């Protein structure tokens, strides 16, 4: 296990001589920094001189040539040099400093400052020369720049232009680009006096790390600007591979850490599947059977299974997990299923209870809202081994939850949990052992990307839907068509069909969403008085949710109004209409999850995406994808391209793939070759592996806490 990042040296007593600068020195000792700058940079997780080296540019600006005012065009970034004609402060509609410029070309430009002080205003004296860099936009009175970087001098001869591209870095309050560039320059000078960053790294080739960093932070005067901007400069490609390798090292170390202790071998997966199949009204698909075989092989070994099962909405991941859980229970052990929300945990318990009760197994539910007496009774059943099958939320992580013989932990909706949370499950097994882990995701991910995101897991894919699933026709309609939608909805429900009406809000608040859903339900009752309309949202008590869903499932209500809590877990075969209100507010994967609630019966199903115009380009693209395909993998790929992995995959992956230079989508083809290299590092070059992890991540435990 690599040690934590070496702590930066702390400031000594007032008046004490500054220590010699090294890459481990605290930032406060850098020239022009001090405690205030060091404090500001901690917001960017920058604490030592060495940290600055890996704070890489977001982009580059070209300030190598002055553009005449007559050659400016809207949308371009430009360096200009001109005379101050007049400066004036206006107060309508808000306080603003306006500086009019002209040059020898006879054209003009307006500088606009909304945040300024008196000394700034006083500096813009008519006739002085200003050199400014910024984006050109069209204003009411011609072209203008808003808050450009600028210099003011008396004579043009006092000005110079850059001889190289200018790096632009992520900033925080209290820090400016010029100041940060000067500090990074000092860090590069310190690094040049040390040998660590020039050391060769097996399998990565040239240039070495420091040479690559210098090329990125200080592009040479002849640097290929387009290659740098496209992230295809040799120095960038070298660091991208190094960063991805560090990522793989972390995940593989976590995998080895989990497998340090043995797991109880479970040989009865095939028998459990046959026993469960006898009580199911459907047969396993070929894809389910293939994945069951892969799980069975893993469970039969004495090392912990670490497997991700991903598949489209409705592909049957839960019943596959149920077979593994049944195998554990029949072998005298315990199995636990963890869900991200109480609602989903309750729905899983209902499904497992329906499948397992005919086999003589009880399913215990553990959530945070249980009354003390009931919770204590269930905890006792878990602790003495009487509860063989346990379902719960993150409440199962708590120290008060003690398992007697936990052999299998199943995690649903993997992207909502962190690596650290799965590591905590490891510690729930009997002393000296580690339970098998099976994690499920209904967010399909291309295999090359899964190799980046889930490098600590083996991946199985259920790529086949059960027979009988009917195609879902999807249309996108403007809110102006709401009346037509209501009329058709009423007709369909009177014919015996059932429908969902999903309310979406931008605010992530259970209370606000609950209010919006309640208001929508009331309006729908006024518009469709002949229908029984149910309501489900995150603020309802568990028994109220259960009642509302049971009424819908049993056909006592024709229309269920819900927030996006309905996204996963509900299976009502007679529900064949999904209406998503304000669909433009949701991402593709969430829209796909919601659409997957219908199309589970024999009837042809419809999904209506009601949107509020005008649509942004991205929102229009999302709705177009939804209309043209129901393939979850194609939708996931489109979501990655439109929004990036962080938004698609949630907080866990946002941190996990919060890479400095590499991109998990763009650079996914590089990963397969780096995986055996990571294993080679861990086996043959452990010191270099530790160096890379400390350099790019910090330490493995910190990485796991994402």
XYZ file of C-alpha atoms in Angstrom:
706
model
C 0.000 0.000 0.000
C 1.603 3.305 -1.017
C 2.007 5.786 1.757
C 0.141 9.045 1.820
C 1.575 12.028 -0.030
C 4.611 13.417 1.805
C 3.357 16.335 3.928
C 4.555 19.751 2.856
C 6.993 21.534 5.143
C 5.276 23.929 7.512
C 6.182 27.521 8.143
C 8.628 28.079 10.954
C 8.685 30.798 13.593
C 8.287 34.427 12.480
C 11.557 35.726 11.137
C 13.015 32.250 10.586
C 14.962 31.710 7.379
C 12.935 30.131 4.600
C 13.903 26.494 3.959
C 15.501 25.508 0.643
C 12.744 25.008 -1.896
C 11.931 21.410 -2.843
C 8.888 19.868 -4.486
C 7.585 19.033 -0.982
C 7.862 22.606 0.299
C 4.657 24.308 1.382
C 3.384 26.834 -1.168
C 3.554 29.711 1.296
C 7.367 29.801 0.864
C 7.254 30.536 -2.866
C 8.251 34.063 -3.845
C 5.157 36.236 -4.158
C 2.916 33.661 -2.506
C 2.613 33.826 1.274
C -0.090 32.410 3.563
C -2.964 34.117 1.747
C -2.125 32.671 -1.671
C -1.384 29.256 -0.145
C -4.777 29.304 1.562
C -6.518 30.229 -1.704
C -4.787 27.424 -3.595
C -5.882 24.812 -1.062
C -9.346 25.174 -2.621
C -7.765 23.641 -5.752
C -6.146 20.883 -3.645
C -2.745 22.485 -4.194
C -0.554 22.382 -1.079
C 3.051 21.836 -2.124
C 5.384 23.145 -4.811
C 5.141 19.776 -6.550
C 1.341 19.979 -6.672
C 1.629 23.058 -8.899
C 3.427 21.063 -11.589
C 0.368 18.854 -12.078
C -2.109 21.735 -12.084
C -2.323 21.664 -15.867
C -3.672 24.278 -18.293
C -7.333 24.192 -19.262
C -6.495 25.740 -22.623
C -4.098 28.110 -24.387
C -4.472 31.637 -25.690
C -2.474 33.002 -28.611
C -1.095 36.435 -27.669
C 1.842 36.318 -30.056
C 0.573 38.974 -32.474
C -1.408 42.229 -32.190
C -4.647 42.369 -34.198
C -5.717 45.731 -35.654
C -9.141 46.921 -34.554
C -10.376 46.906 -38.158
C -9.608 43.164 -38.392
C -11.595 42.141 -35.307
C -14.597 39.855 -35.745
C -17.257 38.719 -33.302
C -16.338 35.509 -31.484
C -12.568 35.691 -31.962
C -10.003 35.992 -29.168
C -7.488 38.724 -29.871
C -4.627 40.804 -28.511
C -5.225 44.474 -29.352
C -3.236 47.675 -28.846
C -5.019 51.036 -29.030
C -5.340 54.533 -27.554
C -7.766 55.446 -24.810
C -10.250 57.892 -26.308
C -12.566 58.338 -23.341
C -13.471 56.493 -20.114
C -16.809 56.940 -18.410
C -18.772 55.357 -15.562
C -22.449 54.693 -16.300
C -25.156 53.619 -13.862
C -27.939 52.225 -16.037
C -29.008 49.495 -15.643
C -25.952 48.706 -13.451
C -22.688 50.412 -12.579
C -20.205 49.886 -15.427
C -16.923 51.387 -16.589
C -16.853 51.967 -20.356
C -13.547 52.665 -22.112
C -13.634 53.699 -25.774
C -10.514 52.886 -27.809
C -9.276 53.698 -31.309
C -6.160 52.982 -33.372
C -4.531 54.048 -36.614
C -6.877 51.815 -38.648
C -9.738 54.195 -37.930
C -11.804 51.554 -36.129
C -12.927 51.500 -32.516
C -13.499 49.051 -29.649
C -15.267 49.351 -26.314
C -13.903 47.831 -23.100
C -16.593 47.065 -20.511
C -15.853 46.516 -16.780
C -18.583 45.639 -14.285
C -16.150 45.132 -11.389
C -13.569 47.910 -10.947
C -12.124 50.265 -8.362
C -11.296 53.952 -8.453
C -7.612 53.441 -9.260
C -8.543 51.343 -12.282
C -10.932 54.004 -13.514
C -8.357 56.750 -12.995
C -5.759 54.826 -15.008
C -7.701 55.092 -18.252
C -6.538 58.590 -19.188
C -7.240 59.815 -22.714
C -4.200 59.295 -24.949
C -2.654 56.452 -22.919
C -1.950 53.187 -24.706
C -3.761 50.001 -23.645
C -2.873 46.463 -24.653
C -5.687 44.018 -23.923
C -6.568 40.402 -24.597
C -10.088 38.989 -24.571
C -13.060 37.657 -26.501
C -14.719 39.927 -29.016
C -18.488 40.256 -28.804
C -21.044 42.419 -30.544
C -22.545 45.151 -28.383
C -25.259 47.669 -29.081
C -22.720 50.232 -30.300
C -20.226 47.962 -32.008
C -17.595 45.421 -30.978
C -16.505 45.188 -27.347
C -14.471 43.219 -24.806
C -15.757 42.458 -21.306
C -13.192 42.352 -18.475
C -10.098 41.746 -20.642
C -6.620 41.284 -19.219
C -4.845 44.564 -19.967
C -1.776 46.756 -19.524
C -1.726 50.587 -19.533
C 1.374 52.570 -20.566
C 2.243 56.062 -21.745
C 4.081 54.929 -24.902
C 3.599 51.896 -27.154
C 7.334 51.182 -27.005
C 6.920 50.082 -23.401
C 4.771 47.122 -24.492
C 5.788 43.720 -25.789
C 3.974 40.650 -27.017
C 4.350 37.051 -25.875
C 6.721 34.819 -27.826
C 4.767 31.653 -26.942
C 1.221 30.467 -26.273
C -0.207 31.603 -22.941
C -1.429 28.841 -20.630
C -4.807 29.373 -18.923
C -5.346 27.485 -15.666
C -8.298 26.626 -13.414
C -8.534 29.395 -10.818
C -10.064 30.006 -7.408
C -11.091 33.170 -5.580
C -8.069 35.272 -4.599
C -5.841 34.054 -7.434
C -5.146 35.526 -10.874
C -3.740 33.932 -14.017
C -0.488 35.971 -14.054
C 0.220 35.253 -10.387
C -0.467 31.529 -10.778
C 1.716 31.377 -13.909
C 4.613 32.956 -11.998
C 4.230 30.414 -9.162
C 4.126 27.481 -11.594
C 7.253 28.883 -13.256
C 9.035 28.768 -9.881
C 7.849 25.178 -9.383
C 9.339 24.201 -12.749
C 12.660 25.792 -11.745
C 12.641 23.790 -8.496
C 11.850 20.564 -10.367
C 14.742 21.170 -12.771
C 17.167 20.997 -9.805
C 15.845 17.577 -8.721
C 16.076 14.220 -10.464
C 12.752 12.557 -9.594
C 10.701 13.808 -12.533
C 13.457 13.023 -15.022
C 13.634 9.347 -14.019
C 12.621 6.913 -16.759
C 9.336 5.082 -16.313
C 9.234 1.577 -17.864
C 6.880 1.265 -20.807
C 6.095 4.968 -21.177
C 9.008 6.114 -23.336
C 10.086 9.679 -24.078
C 9.804 12.493 -23.281
C 10.364 12.123 -19.539
C 7.783 13.575 -17.159
C 9.562 16.884 -16.460
C 10.310 17.555 -20.126
C 6.636 16.921 -20.916
C 5.500 19.214 -18.087
C 7.816 22.007 -19.254
C 6.450 21.718 -22.802
C 2.878 22.005 -21.503
C 3.408 24.820 -18.992
C 5.946 26.751 -21.099
C 5.213 26.083 -24.765
C 8.253 26.917 -26.872
C 8.130 29.823 -29.308
C 7.835 27.340 -32.168
C 5.395 25.055 -30.356
C 2.682 23.504 -32.479
C -0.256 25.566 -31.247
C -2.908 23.440 -32.925
C -1.477 20.194 -31.491
C -1.482 21.682 -27.975
C -5.029 22.953 -28.347
C -6.186 19.559 -29.645
C -4.381 17.725 -26.792
C -2.316 15.823 -29.339
C 1.108 17.292 -28.628
C 3.694 14.535 -27.863
C 4.162 15.951 -24.354
C 0.431 15.790 -23.664
C 0.115 12.257 -25.053
C 2.990 11.148 -22.807
C 1.330 12.596 -19.676
C -2.101 11.243 -20.652
C -0.670 7.704 -20.698
C 1.114 8.305 -17.395
C -2.057 9.583 -15.731
C -4.166 6.700 -17.026
C -1.517 4.290 -15.783
C -1.683 5.869 -12.306
C -5.466 5.430 -12.400
C -5.119 1.752 -13.320
C -2.553 1.254 -10.554
C -4.962 2.662 -7.965
C -7.845 0.492 -9.057
C -5.706 -2.636 -9.255
C -4.279 -1.992 -5.786
C -7.819 -1.655 -4.453
C -8.689 -4.939 -6.159
C -5.689 -6.659 -4.581
C -6.533 -5.097 -1.228
C -10.038 -6.546 -1.400
C -8.641 -9.952 -2.353
C -6.075 -10.092 0.445
C -8.494 -12.213 2.468
C -10.193 -15.380 1.214
C -13.895 -15.705 0.485
C -16.078 -18.722 1.247
C -16.430 -20.815 -1.934
C -20.062 -21.147 -3.051
C -20.572 -24.015 -5.492
C -24.360 -24.059 -5.801
C -25.128 -21.270 -8.268
C -26.378 -23.560 -11.035
C -28.582 -25.535 -8.612
C -29.902 -22.282 -7.121
C -30.760 -20.989 -10.595
C -32.688 -24.181 -11.391
C -34.561 -23.997 -8.065
C -35.518 -20.365 -8.621
C -36.420 -20.974 -12.279
C -39.017 -23.552 -11.176
C -40.991 -20.794 -9.405
C -40.633 -18.077 -12.073
C -43.180 -17.370 -14.813
C -40.375 -16.763 -17.335
C -37.200 -18.465 -18.534
C -33.689 -17.056 -18.360
C -32.409 -15.558 -21.594
C -29.202 -16.801 -23.174
C -27.394 -13.669 -21.956
C -28.630 -14.196 -18.387
C -27.485 -17.808 -18.477
C -24.062 -16.787 -19.791
C -23.635 -14.222 -16.997
C -24.866 -16.757 -14.413
C -22.118 -19.128 -15.578
C -19.506 -16.371 -15.167
C -20.805 -15.587 -11.671
C -20.885 -19.280 -10.761
C -17.226 -19.711 -11.724
C -16.285 -16.705 -9.572
C -18.303 -17.823 -6.563
C -16.754 -21.300 -6.643
C -13.297 -19.898 -5.911
C -11.809 -19.048 -2.538
C -10.954 -15.504 -3.577
C -13.642 -12.800 -3.532
C -15.654 -12.296 -6.695
C -15.422 -8.681 -7.889
C -17.844 -8.522 -10.809
C -19.916 -5.804 -12.452
C -23.085 -6.860 -14.262
C -24.339 -4.186 -16.593
C -27.350 -4.387 -18.824
C -30.140 -2.347 -20.290
C -33.329 -1.468 -18.461
C -35.410 -4.626 -18.048
C -32.648 -7.040 -19.078
C -33.036 -9.049 -15.868
C -30.004 -8.158 -13.766
C -31.850 -8.485 -10.434
C -32.988 -12.072 -10.979
C -29.416 -13.033 -11.901
C -28.236 -11.487 -8.635
C -31.043 -13.333 -6.839
C -29.638 -16.669 -8.045
C -26.261 -15.808 -6.529
C -27.921 -14.695 -3.282
C -29.910 -17.931 -3.138
C -26.707 -19.950 -3.603
C -25.163 -18.167 -0.610
C -28.243 -18.694 1.566
C -28.560 -22.392 0.680
C -24.903 -22.872 1.625
C -25.647 -21.574 5.121
C -24.265 -18.074 4.574
C -25.838 -14.626 4.257
C -26.305 -12.364 1.246
C -26.965 -8.613 1.308
C -28.305 -6.347 -1.425
C -27.593 -2.615 -1.135
C -29.679 -0.050 -3.039
C -29.108 3.726 -3.285
C -32.573 4.786 -2.053
C -35.092 3.482 0.448
C -37.740 3.272 -2.258
C -35.581 1.053 -4.420
C -34.576 -1.047 -1.408
C -38.262 -1.586 -0.600
C -38.978 -2.599 -4.188
C -36.069 -5.042 -4.218
C -37.305 -6.564 -0.984
C -40.755 -7.025 -2.518
C -39.304 -8.799 -5.594
C -36.946 -11.023 -3.595
C -39.679 -11.904 -1.103
C -41.950 -12.963 -3.969
C -39.213 -15.184 -5.409
C -37.741 -16.560 -2.169
C -40.744 -17.169 0.094
C -41.818 -20.261 -1.922
C -38.306 -21.554 -1.224
C -38.648 -20.991 2.527
C -36.431 -17.906 2.782
C -37.356 -14.677 4.557
C -36.062 -11.321 3.276
C -35.175 -8.693 5.913
C -35.244 -4.985 5.067
C -32.841 -2.549 6.790
C -33.348 1.186 6.177
C -32.725 4.336 8.159
C -36.393 5.038 8.859
C -37.184 1.916 10.884
C -38.504 2.419 14.389
C -36.002 1.478 17.079
C -37.767 -1.661 18.283
C -38.269 -2.994 14.769
C -34.715 -2.095 13.801
C -33.273 -3.820 16.886
C -35.249 -6.982 16.094
C -33.966 -7.077 12.525
C -30.379 -6.317 13.557
C -30.564 -9.257 15.955
C -31.732 -11.530 13.111
C -28.799 -10.340 10.980
C -26.314 -10.775 13.839
C -27.382 -14.328 14.742
C -27.583 -15.457 11.112
C -31.352 -16.018 11.168
C -31.726 -13.453 8.352
C -30.112 -15.126 5.334
C -31.202 -12.460 2.812
C -30.834 -8.774 3.808
C -31.812 -5.750 1.715
C -30.982 -2.181 2.672
C -29.512 1.207 1.861
C -26.199 2.690 2.956
C -27.550 2.154 6.504
C -25.931 -1.289 6.209
C -22.513 0.417 6.418
C -23.100 1.524 9.983
C -20.989 -0.090 12.674
C -24.103 -1.319 14.503
C -24.939 -3.667 11.624
C -23.130 -6.954 12.304
C -23.494 -9.968 10.006
C -22.972 -13.498 11.270
C -21.827 -15.086 7.988
C -21.947 -12.555 5.135
C -20.666 -14.294 1.991
C -22.112 -12.142 -0.825
C -22.706 -8.387 -1.133
C -24.766 -7.167 -4.086
C -24.656 -3.444 -4.915
C -27.385 -2.028 -7.169
C -26.945 1.144 -9.212
C -23.162 0.976 -8.823
C -22.576 4.514 -10.096
C -24.297 5.990 -7.026
C -21.820 4.420 -4.620
C -18.146 5.067 -4.043
C -15.298 2.602 -4.052
C -14.810 3.258 -0.332
C -18.371 2.145 0.385
C -17.712 -1.187 -1.298
C -14.489 -1.507 0.678
C -16.553 -1.073 3.839
C -18.747 -3.987 2.774
C -15.604 -6.101 2.619
C -15.207 -5.577 6.356
C -18.707 -6.925 7.058
C -17.663 -10.520 6.448
C -16.488 -12.910 9.175
C -13.039 -12.175 10.622
C -10.268 -13.026 8.195
C -12.588 -13.346 5.181
C -13.988 -11.056 2.524
C -17.461 -11.486 0.971
C -17.937 -11.890 -2.738
C -19.080 -8.665 -4.443
C -21.545 -8.372 -7.303
C -22.357 -4.864 -8.495
C -25.070 -3.981 -10.990
C -25.528 -0.994 -13.258
C -28.429 -0.161 -15.542
C -26.289 2.564 -17.128
C -24.750 0.667 -20.043
C -21.165 1.688 -20.695
C -19.017 0.800 -23.732
C -16.546 -1.927 -22.745
C -13.485 0.229 -23.456
C -14.820 2.894 -21.079
C -15.754 0.291 -18.462
C -12.099 -0.791 -18.456
C -11.227 2.733 -17.324
C -14.017 3.295 -14.831
C -14.204 -0.193 -13.326
C -10.605 -1.364 -13.516
C -11.061 -3.101 -10.148
C -13.956 -5.216 -11.459
C -14.535 -7.986 -13.985
C -17.342 -6.966 -16.340
C -20.318 -9.052 -17.504
C -22.900 -7.728 -19.939
C -26.536 -8.833 -20.285
C -27.065 -7.715 -23.851
C -30.392 -9.417 -24.526
C -33.899 -8.416 -23.467
C -36.422 -11.040 -22.338
C -38.859 -12.221 -25.037
C -42.207 -10.498 -25.054
C -40.838 -7.009 -24.442
C -42.721 -4.811 -26.916
C -41.090 -1.924 -28.774
C -41.680 1.521 -27.279
C -42.675 4.282 -29.704
C -41.282 7.640 -28.534
C -42.453 11.123 -29.542
C -41.338 14.579 -28.428
C -44.107 17.173 -28.133
C -44.081 20.840 -27.117
C -46.089 21.863 -24.046
C -48.585 23.502 -26.391
C -49.753 19.962 -27.255
C -50.484 19.174 -23.590
C -54.247 19.301 -24.170
C -54.020 16.734 -26.960
C -51.870 14.502 -24.754
C -54.425 14.670 -21.932
C -57.271 13.769 -24.297
C -55.455 10.719 -25.705
C -54.306 9.707 -22.235
C -57.885 9.723 -20.971
C -59.050 7.609 -23.893
C -56.256 5.064 -23.408
C -56.891 4.703 -19.664
C -60.626 4.263 -20.215
C -59.710 1.374 -22.537
C -57.954 -0.355 -19.647
C -54.374 0.849 -20.130
C -52.242 2.380 -17.380
C -49.792 5.249 -17.539
C -47.054 7.089 -15.647
C -46.829 10.875 -15.532
C -43.351 11.911 -14.353
C -42.687 15.408 -13.004
C -39.145 16.747 -13.348
C -37.568 19.690 -11.563
C -34.152 21.285 -11.765
C -33.948 21.711 -7.984
C -32.760 18.576 -6.194
C -35.122 18.865 -3.281
C -37.490 16.127 -2.152
C -39.822 18.708 -0.645
C -40.059 20.921 -3.739
C -40.418 17.891 -6.025
C -43.137 16.476 -3.778
C -45.066 19.748 -3.937
C -44.745 19.896 -7.726
C -45.937 16.299 -8.091
C -48.885 16.915 -5.765
C -49.921 20.018 -7.733
C -49.610 18.124 -11.019
C -51.702 15.245 -9.667
C -54.429 17.653 -8.565
C -54.535 19.342 -11.976
C -54.709 15.969 -13.723
C -57.594 14.936 -11.471
C -59.419 18.101 -12.534
C -58.735 17.416 -16.225
C -59.433 13.657 -16.029
C -62.028 13.286 -13.253
C -63.089 9.826 -14.383
C -59.636 8.337 -13.634
C -58.210 7.118 -10.346
C -54.884 8.923 -10.083
C -52.136 7.872 -7.661
C -49.151 9.835 -6.397
C -45.603 8.758 -5.437
C -42.721 10.999 -4.376
C -39.702 10.947 -2.100
C -41.449 12.551 0.893
C -44.033 9.812 1.334
C -43.631 7.323 4.160
C -42.611 3.832 3.033
C -46.040 2.343 3.707
C -47.677 5.164 1.709
C -45.368 4.541 -1.245
C -46.018 0.826 -0.980
C -49.787 1.383 -0.984
C -49.661 3.792 -3.952
C -47.521 1.401 -5.986
C -49.564 -1.623 -5.043
C -52.755 0.183 -6.089
C -51.129 0.961 -9.428
C -49.709 -2.519 -9.893
C -53.079 -4.109 -9.060
C -54.932 -1.790 -11.443
C -56.890 0.211 -8.853
C -55.324 3.417 -10.189
C -54.986 4.044 -13.901
C -52.501 6.907 -13.786
C -49.507 7.225 -11.434
C -48.019 10.690 -10.978
C -44.454 10.467 -9.743
C -41.155 12.261 -9.437
C -38.051 10.626 -10.856
C -38.026 8.229 -7.872
C -39.956 5.988 -10.248
C -36.799 5.759 -12.391
C -35.861 2.291 -11.257
C -37.429 -0.768 -9.725
C -41.122 -0.658 -10.620
C -42.441 -3.455 -12.833
C -46.070 -3.068 -13.925
C -46.655 -5.061 -17.145
C -50.012 -3.356 -17.836
C -48.420 0.132 -17.775
C -47.821 1.000 -21.412
C -47.682 4.824 -21.480
C -44.906 6.998 -20.055
C -45.293 10.781 -20.104
C -42.249 12.761 -18.994
C -43.043 16.391 -18.237
C -40.292 18.924 -19.019
C -38.202 16.134 -20.494
C -35.583 18.648 -21.668
C -34.379 18.916 -18.047
C -33.162 15.314 -17.843
C -30.103 13.569 -19.217
C -30.346 10.796 -21.767
C -29.643 7.947 -19.393
C -32.295 9.079 -16.927
C -34.823 9.505 -19.739
C -33.987 5.992 -20.912
C -34.367 4.601 -17.392
C -37.812 6.182 -17.087
C -38.906 4.955 -20.507
C -37.915 1.446 -19.430
C -40.781 1.398 -16.905
C -43.138 0.643 -19.812
C -42.940 -1.920 -22.594
C -42.974 -4.801 -20.085
C -46.244 -6.373 -21.199
C -47.916 -7.545 -24.384
C -49.341 -4.132 -25.369
C -47.544 -1.727 -27.686
C -46.139 1.062 -25.514
C -45.622 4.778 -25.959
C -43.329 7.356 -24.361
C -44.231 11.042 -24.681
C -41.494 13.599 -24.031
C -43.219 16.892 -23.216
C -40.776 19.760 -23.532
C -40.807 23.494 -22.872
C -39.413 25.470 -25.778
C -37.238 26.999 -26.979
C -34.882 24.035 -26.750
C -31.136 24.414 -26.422
C -29.041 22.622 -29.026
C -28.015 19.980 -26.457
C -31.595 19.390 -25.289
C -32.792 19.002 -28.873
C -30.001 16.496 -29.527
C -31.013 14.464 -26.449
C -34.661 14.310 -27.470
C -33.685 13.347 -31.024
C -31.620 10.422 -29.697
C -34.557 9.259 -27.576
C -36.886 9.335 -30.578
C -34.575 7.358 -32.827
C -33.281 4.497 -30.636
C -34.143 2.342 -27.635
C -30.692 0.712 -27.471
C -29.262 1.520 -24.053
C -25.642 1.205 -25.179
C -26.157 3.609 -28.081
C -27.932 6.006 -25.733
C -25.130 5.783 -23.168
C -22.542 6.504 -25.864
C -24.548 9.526 -27.040
C -24.870 10.756 -23.447
C -21.116 10.471 -22.991
C -20.541 12.494 -26.143
C -23.138 15.139 -25.252
C -22.497 15.585 -21.543
C -19.305 13.792 -20.587
C -18.778 10.956 -18.105
C -19.195 12.964 -14.930
C -22.831 13.873 -15.516
C -23.709 10.506 -17.006
C -22.192 8.415 -14.280
C -22.823 10.469 -11.161
C -20.654 11.686 -8.314
C -18.633 8.526 -7.884
C -17.328 8.609 -11.426
C -17.138 12.400 -11.482
C -14.424 12.140 -8.856
C -13.009 8.901 -10.137
C -12.503 10.260 -13.620
C -11.718 13.782 -12.431
C -8.515 13.462 -14.422
C -6.143 16.371 -14.917
C -5.356 15.754 -18.583
C -6.708 12.380 -19.720
C -10.317 11.944 -20.808
C -12.006 8.584 -20.134
C -14.036 8.734 -23.355
C -11.510 10.172 -25.769
C -8.584 8.166 -24.396
C -10.378 4.866 -23.731
C -8.492 3.088 -26.591
C -5.222 3.669 -24.705
C -6.359 1.743 -21.623
C -6.135 -1.937 -22.734
C -2.380 -1.658 -23.328
C -1.884 0.036 -19.953
C -3.641 -2.678 -17.929
C -0.887 -5.343 -18.240
C 1.651 -2.549 -17.739
C -0.038 -1.673 -14.434
C 0.227 -5.299 -13.296
C 3.900 -5.324 -14.305
C 4.525 -2.191 -12.238
C 2.879 -3.676 -9.165
C 4.824 -6.933 -9.500
C 8.227 -5.701 -10.708
C 8.402 -1.929 -10.159
C 6.556 -1.227 -6.882
C 8.567 1.935 -6.138
C 7.728 3.439 -9.530
C 4.080 2.458 -9.004
C 4.052 4.283 -5.670
C 5.725 7.310 -7.250
C 3.078 7.511 -9.984
C 0.177 7.208 -7.554
C 1.579 9.897 -5.266
C 2.246 12.112 -8.283
C -1.188 11.976 -9.910
C -3.607 10.893 -7.188
C -2.154 11.339 -3.725
C -2.771 7.944 -2.162
C -4.965 4.911 -2.676
C -7.190 5.472 0.361
C -7.901 9.022 -0.741
C -8.717 7.717 -4.215
C -11.142 5.196 -2.760
C -13.030 7.890 -0.863
C -14.296 9.438 -4.125
